[in-house]
Coordinates of C-alpha atoms and ligand atoms in Angstrom, one line a residue:
X235 CA 0.0 0.0 0.0
X236 CA 2.7 2.5 1.0
X237 CA 4.6 2.1 -2.3
X238 CA 1.6 3.4 -4.3
X239 CA 1.9 7.1 -4.9
X240 CA -1.2 9.2 -4.3
X241 CA -2.7 6.8 -1.9
X242 CA -5.6 9.0 -1.1
X243 CA -6.5 10.7 -4.4
X244 CA -10.2 10.2 -4.2
X245 CA -10.3 11.2 -0.5
X246 CA -8.7 14.5 -1.4
X247 CA -11.0 15.1 -4.4
X248 CA -14.0 14.5 -2.2
X249 CA -12.6 16.7 0.5
X250 CA -12.3 19.6 -1.9
X251 CA -16.0 19.1 -2.7
X252 CA -16.8 18.9 1.0
X253 CA -14.9 22.1 1.8
X254 CA -17.4 24.0 -0.4
X255 CA -20.5 22.8 1.4
X256 CA -19.5 21.6 4.8
X257 CA -17.8 23.8 7.5
X258 CA -14.1 22.7 7.6
X259 CA -14.9 20.0 5.1
X260 CA -15.4 17.3 7.7
X261 CA -16.1 18.9 11.1
X262 CA -15.7 17.3 14.5
X263 CA -13.6 14.5 15.7
X264 CA -13.7 12.5 12.4
X265 CA -12.3 15.4 10.4
X266 CA -8.7 16.1 9.4
X267 CA -8.5 19.3 11.4
X268 CA -9.1 17.7 14.8
X269 CA -5.4 17.1 15.5
X270 CA -5.3 13.3 15.6
X271 CA -4.4 12.9 12.0
X272 CA -0.9 14.4 11.9
X273 CA 0.6 14.7 9.3
X274 CA -2.7 14.9 7.5
X275 CA -1.4 13.7 4.2
X276 CA -0.7 10.3 5.8
X277 CA -4.4 9.7 6.5
X278 CA -7.4 9.0 4.3
X279 CA -10.5 11.3 4.9
X280 CA -13.4 9.3 3.7
X281 CA -14.3 5.7 4.1
X282 CA -16.3 3.6 1.7
X283 CA -17.1 0.4 3.6
X284 CA -16.4 -1.4 6.8
X285 CA -16.5 -5.0 8.1
X286 CA -15.2 -6.6 11.2
X287 CA -12.0 -4.9 12.4
X288 CA -11.4 -3.2 9.0
X289 CA -12.5 -0.3 6.9
X290 CA -11.7 0.6 3.3
X291 CA -11.3 4.2 2.3
X292 CA -12.7 5.6 -1.0
X293 CA -9.4 4.8 -2.7
X294 CA -10.0 1.2 -1.7
X295 CA -7.1 1.0 0.7
X296 CA -7.9 -1.4 3.5
X297 CA -7.1 -0.6 7.2
X298 CA -7.0 -2.6 10.4
X299 CA -8.9 0.0 12.4
X300 CA -7.7 0.7 15.9
X301 CA -9.9 3.8 16.3
X302 CA -13.2 1.8 16.1
X303 CA -15.1 4.9 15.0
X304 CA -13.8 6.5 18.3
X305 CA -15.4 3.8 20.4
X306 CA -18.7 2.4 19.0
X307 CA -17.1 -0.5 17.1
X308 CA -16.8 -3.1 19.8
X309 CA -18.0 -6.4 18.2
X310 CA -16.7 -5.6 14.7
X311 CA -18.2 -3.4 12.0
X312 CA -21.4 -4.8 10.5
X313 CA -21.8 -7.5 13.2
X314 CA -24.3 -9.9 11.7
X315 CA -26.4 -10.4 14.9
X316 CA -26.6 -6.7 15.7
X317 CA -27.4 -5.7 12.1
X318 CA -30.0 -8.5 11.8
X319 CA -31.8 -7.2 14.8
X320 CA -31.7 -3.6 13.6
X321 CA -32.9 -4.4 10.1
X322 CA -35.8 -6.5 11.4
X323 CA -36.8 -3.6 13.7
X324 CA -36.6 -1.1 10.8
X325 CA -38.9 -3.4 8.8
X326 CA -41.3 -3.6 11.8
X327 CA -41.3 0.1 12.7
X328 CA -38.7 2.6 13.7
X329 CA -39.6 6.3 14.2
X330 CA -43.3 6.1 15.0
X331 CA -45.7 8.3 17.0
X332 CA -45.7 5.8 19.9
X333 CA -42.6 4.0 21.1
X334 CA -42.2 0.3 20.3
X335 CA -42.2 -2.2 23.1
X336 CA -38.5 -2.8 22.4
X337 CA -38.0 0.4 24.4
X338 CA -39.1 -1.4 27.5
X339 CA -37.2 -4.6 26.6
X340 CA -34.0 -2.5 26.2
X341 CA -34.4 -0.6 29.4
X342 CA -35.0 -3.9 31.3
X343 CA -31.9 -5.5 29.8
X344 CA -29.7 -2.5 30.3
X345 CA -30.7 -1.7 33.9
X346 CA -30.4 -5.4 34.8
X347 CA -26.9 -5.5 33.2
X348 CA -25.5 -2.4 34.8
X349 CA -27.3 -2.8 38.1
X350 CA -29.2 0.5 38.0
X351 CA -32.9 1.2 38.6
X352 CA -33.8 3.1 35.5
X353 CA -32.6 4.1 32.0
X354 CA -33.3 7.3 29.9
X355 CA -32.3 7.0 26.3
X356 CA -31.1 9.8 24.0
X357 CA -28.8 9.7 20.9
X358 CA -25.3 11.1 21.7
X359 CA -23.1 11.1 24.7
X360 CA -23.5 14.8 25.2
X361 CA -27.2 14.4 25.5
X362 CA -26.9 12.2 28.5
X363 CA -24.1 14.0 30.3
X364 CA -26.3 17.2 30.0
X365 CA -29.2 15.3 31.4
X366 CA -27.1 14.0 34.3
X367 CA -26.0 17.5 35.2
X368 CA -29.6 18.9 35.0
X369 CA -30.9 16.0 37.1
X370 CA -28.2 16.5 39.8
X371 CA -28.8 20.2 40.0
X372 CA -32.6 19.8 40.2
X373 CA -32.3 17.0 42.8
X374 CA -29.9 18.9 45.0
X375 CA -31.1 22.4 44.5
X376 CA -27.4 23.3 44.0
X377 CA -25.5 24.9 41.1
X378 CA -21.9 24.0 41.2
X379 CA -20.2 21.1 39.4
X380 CA -16.9 19.5 40.1
X381 CA -15.1 18.3 37.0
X382 CA -11.6 16.8 36.4
X383 CA -9.3 19.1 34.6
X384 CA -8.6 17.7 31.1
X385 CA -11.8 15.5 31.2
X386 CA -14.2 15.4 28.2
X387 CA -17.9 15.2 28.5
X388 CA -19.1 16.4 25.1
X389 CA -19.5 19.8 23.4
X390 CA -22.4 21.5 25.2
X391 CA -21.4 25.0 26.4
X392 CA -21.1 23.8 30.1
X393 CA -18.4 21.4 29.1
X394 CA -16.3 24.0 27.3
X395 CA -14.2 27.0 28.5
X396 CA -14.4 30.8 28.4
X397 CA -12.7 31.9 25.3
X398 CA -13.9 29.0 23.2
X399 CA -16.1 30.1 20.3
X400 CA -19.7 30.7 21.3
X401 CA -19.2 30.0 25.0
X402 CA -20.5 32.5 27.5
X403 CA -18.9 33.0 30.9
X404 CA -22.3 32.4 32.6
X405 CA -22.4 28.9 31.0
X406 CA -19.3 27.7 32.8
X407 CA -19.2 30.0 35.8
X408 CA -20.5 27.1 38.1
X409 CA -17.7 24.7 37.0
X410 CA -15.0 23.9 39.6
X411 CA -12.0 21.8 38.6
X412 CA -9.8 19.3 40.4
X413 CA -6.8 17.4 39.2
X414 CA -7.3 13.7 38.5
X415 CA -6.7 11.5 41.5
X416 CA -6.6 14.5 43.9
X417 CA -9.1 13.7 46.6
X418 CA -7.9 16.6 48.8
X419 CA -8.7 19.2 46.2
X420 CA -12.3 17.9 46.1
X421 CA -12.5 18.2 49.9
X422 CA -11.1 21.7 49.8
X423 CA -13.7 22.7 47.3
X424 CA -16.5 21.3 49.5
X425 CA -15.2 23.5 52.3
X426 CA -14.9 26.5 50.1
X427 CA -18.4 26.1 48.7
X428 CA -20.4 24.5 51.5
X429 CA -23.8 23.1 50.4
X430 CA -23.3 24.4 46.9
X431 CA -21.9 21.4 44.9
X432 CA -24.5 19.4 43.0
X433 CA -22.3 16.8 41.3
X434 CA -18.9 15.4 40.8
X435 CA -18.6 14.2 37.2
X436 CA -15.7 12.2 35.9
X437 CA -14.7 9.5 33.4
X438 CA -13.8 6.2 35.1
X439 CA -10.1 6.9 34.5
X440 CA -8.1 9.8 33.1
X441 CA -7.8 9.6 29.3
X442 CA -7.0 13.0 27.9
X443 CA -5.2 13.6 24.6
X444 CA -1.5 14.3 24.4
X445 CA -0.5 12.8 27.7
X446 CA -0.1 9.5 29.4
X447 CA -3.5 8.2 30.6
X448 CA -3.9 7.5 34.3
X449 CA -5.8 4.9 36.2
X450 CA -7.4 5.7 39.5
X451 CA -5.1 5.5 42.5
X452 CA -5.9 2.8 45.1
X453 CA -9.0 3.8 47.0
X454 CA -9.6 6.9 44.8
X455 CA -13.1 6.0 43.7
X456 CA -14.0 4.7 47.1
X457 CA -12.9 8.0 48.7
X458 CA -14.9 10.0 46.0
X459 CA -17.9 7.8 46.7
X460 CA -17.7 8.4 50.4
X461 CA -17.2 12.1 50.1
X462 CA -20.2 12.4 47.7
X463 CA -22.4 10.4 50.0
X464 CA -21.4 12.3 53.1
X465 CA -22.0 15.7 51.4
X466 CA -25.2 15.0 49.4
X467 CA -23.3 15.4 46.1
X468 CA -24.4 13.3 43.1
X469 CA -21.7 11.1 41.8
X470 CA -21.9 11.0 38.0
X471 CA -19.6 8.6 36.2
X472 CA -19.2 9.4 32.5
X473 CA -18.8 5.9 31.0
X474 CA -19.5 7.0 27.4
X475 CA -16.0 6.0 26.1
X476 CA -15.1 3.2 28.5
X477 CA -18.6 1.7 28.9
X478 CA -18.7 -2.1 28.2
X479 CA -15.0 -2.3 27.4
X480 CA -13.9 -2.6 31.1
X481 CA -16.9 -4.4 32.7
X482 CA -20.2 -5.4 31.3
X483 CA -21.8 -4.0 34.5
X484 CA -20.3 -0.6 33.9
X485 CA -17.0 1.0 34.8
X486 CA -18.2 2.0 38.3
X487 CA -18.5 -1.8 39.0
X488 CA -15.1 -2.3 37.5
X489 CA -13.6 0.1 40.0
X490 CA -15.6 -1.2 42.9
X491 CA -18.2 1.5 43.5
X492 CA -21.7 2.4 42.6
X493 CA -22.3 5.7 40.8
X494 CA -25.6 7.6 41.4
X495 CA -25.8 8.3 37.7
X496 CA -23.8 6.7 34.8
X497 CA -23.8 7.6 31.2
X498 CA -23.4 5.2 28.3
X499 CA -23.1 5.6 24.5
X500 CA -20.5 4.5 21.9
X501 CA -20.2 0.7 22.4
X502 CA -23.8 0.2 23.8
X503 CA -25.2 -0.8 20.3
X504 CA -22.1 -1.4 18.2
X505 CA -22.5 1.8 16.3
X506 CA -26.3 2.3 16.2
X507 CA -27.2 5.7 17.6
X508 CA -28.3 5.5 21.2
X509 CA -27.0 6.8 24.5
X510 CA -28.3 6.2 28.0
X511 CA -28.4 7.8 31.4
X512 CA -28.9 5.1 34.1
X513 CA -29.4 5.9 37.7
X514 CA -30.4 4.9 41.2
X515 CA -34.0 4.9 42.4
X516 CA -33.6 8.0 44.5
X517 CA -33.0 10.2 41.4
X518 CA -35.8 8.7 39.3
X519 CA -38.2 11.4 40.5
X520 CA -35.8 14.2 39.7
X521 CA -35.0 13.0 36.2
X522 CA -38.7 12.5 35.5
X523 CA -39.2 16.2 36.2
X524 CA -36.5 17.4 33.8
X525 CA -37.9 18.6 30.4
X526 CA -35.8 16.6 28.0
X527 CA -36.7 15.0 24.7
X528 CA -35.6 14.7 21.1
X529 CA -37.1 13.8 17.7
X530 CA -35.4 10.5 17.4
X531 CA -34.7 9.5 21.0
X532 CA -37.4 6.8 21.1
X533 CA -36.8 5.4 17.6
X534 CA -36.8 1.6 17.9
X535 CA -34.0 0.5 15.6
X536 CA -31.1 1.4 17.9
X537 CA -32.8 -0.3 20.9
X538 CA -33.1 -3.5 18.9
X539 CA -29.4 -3.2 18.0
X540 CA -28.6 -2.4 21.7
X541 CA -30.3 -5.5 22.9
X542 CA -28.5 -7.7 20.4
X543 CA -25.2 -6.0 21.2
X544 CA -25.4 -6.3 25.0
X545 CA -26.7 -9.9 24.8
X546 CA -23.8 -10.9 22.5
X547 CA -21.2 -9.1 24.7
X548 CA -22.5 -11.0 27.7
X549 CA -22.7 -14.4 25.9
X550 CA -19.3 -14.1 24.4
X551 CA -17.6 -12.4 27.4
X552 CA -16.4 -9.7 25.1
X553 CA -14.7 -7.8 28.0
X554 CA -12.3 -10.7 28.6
X555 CA -11.8 -11.2 24.9
X556 CA -10.9 -7.5 24.4
X557 CA -8.4 -7.6 27.2
X558 CA -6.7 -10.8 25.8
X559 CA -6.3 -9.1 22.3
X560 CA -5.0 -5.9 23.9
X561 CA -2.4 -7.6 26.0
X562 CA -1.2 -9.6 23.0
X563 CA -0.9 -6.5 20.8
X564 CA 0.8 -4.5 23.4
X565 CA 3.3 -7.2 24.2
X566 CA 4.1 -7.4 20.5
X567 CA 4.4 -3.6 20.0
X568 CA 6.8 -3.3 23.0
X569 CA 9.0 -6.1 21.6
X570 CA 9.0 -4.7 18.1
X571 CA 9.9 -1.2 19.4
X572 CA 12.7 -2.7 21.5
X573 CA 14.0 -4.6 18.5
X574 CA 14.3 -1.3 16.7
X575 CA 16.0 0.4 19.6
X576 CA 12.9 2.3 20.6
X577 CA 10.7 2.3 23.7
X578 CA 7.0 2.5 23.4
X579 CA 5.0 3.7 26.4
X580 CA 1.5 2.3 26.8
X581 CA -0.8 3.8 29.4
X582 CA -4.5 3.7 30.4
X583 CA -6.6 0.6 30.3
X584 CA -5.2 -1.8 27.8
X585 CA -8.5 -2.0 25.8
X586 CA -8.4 1.8 25.3
X587 CA -4.7 2.5 25.4
X588 CA -2.7 5.6 24.8
X589 CA 0.8 5.3 23.3
X590 CA 3.9 7.4 22.8
X591 CA 7.6 6.9 22.6
X592 CA 10.3 7.8 25.1
X593 CA 13.0 10.3 24.1
X594 CA 10.4 12.0 21.8
X595 CA 9.1 14.9 23.8
X596 CA 7.5 16.8 20.9
X597 CA 6.0 13.6 19.5
X598 CA 7.6 14.1 16.1
X599 CA 9.1 10.6 15.9
X600 CA 5.8 9.1 17.2
X601 CA 3.8 11.0 14.6
X602 CA 6.2 9.8 11.8
X603 CA 5.9 6.2 13.0
X604 CA 2.1 6.4 13.2
X605 CA 2.0 7.9 9.7
X606 CA 4.1 5.1 8.2
X607 CA 1.8 2.6 9.9
X608 CA -1.3 4.3 8.5
X609 CA 0.2 4.4 5.0
X610 CA 0.6 0.6 5.3
X611 CA -2.9 -0.1 6.4
X612 CA -2.7 0.0 10.2
X613 CA -5.0 2.8 11.4
X614 CA -3.6 4.4 14.5
X615 CA -4.0 8.1 15.3
X616 CA -1.8 10.5 17.3
X617 CA -2.5 11.9 20.7
X618 CA -5.8 10.1 21.4
X619 CA -6.4 6.7 22.9
X620 CA -6.9 3.8 20.5
X621 CA -9.6 1.1 20.9
X622 CA -9.7 -2.7 20.7
X623 CA -12.6 -4.5 19.1
X624 CA -13.5 -8.2 19.4
X625 CA -13.3 -9.0 15.7
X626 CA -9.5 -8.6 15.6
X627 CA -7.8 -11.9 14.8
X628 CA -4.3 -13.2 15.4
X629 CA -3.5 -12.5 11.8
X630 CA -4.5 -8.9 12.3
X631 CA -2.2 -8.6 15.3
X632 CA 0.6 -10.3 13.3
X633 CA 0.1 -7.9 10.4
X634 CA 0.0 -4.9 12.8
X635 CA 3.4 -5.9 14.3
X636 CA 4.9 -6.5 10.9
X637 CA 3.9 -3.1 9.7
X638 CA 5.0 -1.5 13.0
X639 CA 8.4 -3.0 12.5
X640 CA 8.6 -1.8 8.9
X641 CA 7.5 1.7 10.0
X642 CA 10.4 1.9 12.5
X643 CA 12.8 1.0 9.7
X644 CA 11.4 3.6 7.3
X645 CA 11.8 6.4 9.9
X646 CA 15.2 5.1 11.2
X647 CA 17.3 7.6 9.2
X648 CA 15.2 10.6 10.2
X649 CA 15.0 10.1 14.0
Ligands
PLP995 C1 -16.1 10.5 28.1 C2 -17.0 11.1 27.0 N1 -18.0 11.8 27.4 C3 -18.8 12.4 26.5 C4 -18.6 12.3 25.2 C5 -19.5 13.0 24.2 O1 -20.2 12.0 23.5 P1 -20.8 12.4 22.1 O2 -19.7 12.8 21.2 O3 -21.5 11.2 21.6 O4 -21.8 13.5 22.3 C6 -17.5 11.6 24.8 C7 -17.2 11.5 23.3 O5 -16.1 11.1 22.9 C8 -16.6 11.0 25.7 O6 -15.6 10.3 25.3

């Protein structure tokens, strides 16, 4: 693949058309301006089809995809069981004046799986982080939120910062920030703002871009749980990215606590558009009072897909499978790096790992290596965590390691 010149001719032509009618050509996290595709000319821009762990771009280059659509692909693209359930539901009825009974079936399965008392479905992750915050504020009668610096909870104004385009100071003036793993800072804020903090919201572990990802320190989540309980603060776990990759019961269970509210999206339906806020019984009254709805939130097709996806993940113990694949891949990547006189640093949870290289402070060597991998059909990105999906085979891992090796050799003269 890399020996072909103009690998991405059609992608570029399409992008020129896109630039005329779409802001930035491809906006958002899938676009080339998001900072994960560096250097941009090493990456395709448009896909044409996808199956299992692969996608093909519009120039018909095939990639083993370690970004998994930024999380939704957990069983493999176009999983037969999930697609079959979704297609059957579309034929039966999807967006209708009344919800289909599959809504109730999905809520029962999900709440039973993640050990919560109720579920509220929307479409995107940001829909449910927003609902979680509104619910916590209404339930407590308090305004302030404690967030972890560098955390990501979507794009609604309250998740952004003053100075970002279109964000008003008033929209973020009730946000308070702590550093990851710093329990003392949280306690200090409670003293500084007595009776004013509605919620603590955080991802299960720290997975920002551009830096090593960090797991919770021993007892971190237990301490946060205890402090929240003692002070009447709602504990919101944002499990949109990690959900179903660490523990089928949710990442709060994975780290040994029970969140009051937990958000899911991405892997919940293997790519069909549904997100969920799940919660404890004591917050069911509050969430019921929040005015919150959307044109497609009760469409039935993603619920059918979600049922098929969760059922399959349980049946096949996908969590264990993902971990097995991740460990194998990482062991191989470390060995290949070492063989080439490099050291690769892998951080975060293995199924959603972040990688960089030592002695490469500005990431230039890492970017060059990723670029050579991408040009040879291994789709990694820079500065963001990667994802494992359950369709990856031993051959895919072997191919990845072979390409990783070749990529080191290509960049050897430059770095
Ligand atoms: C932890 C976390 N929270 C919230 C979101 C927002 O989800 P969405 O982009 O579906 O609105 C994301 C998306 O990547 C996320 O990773």
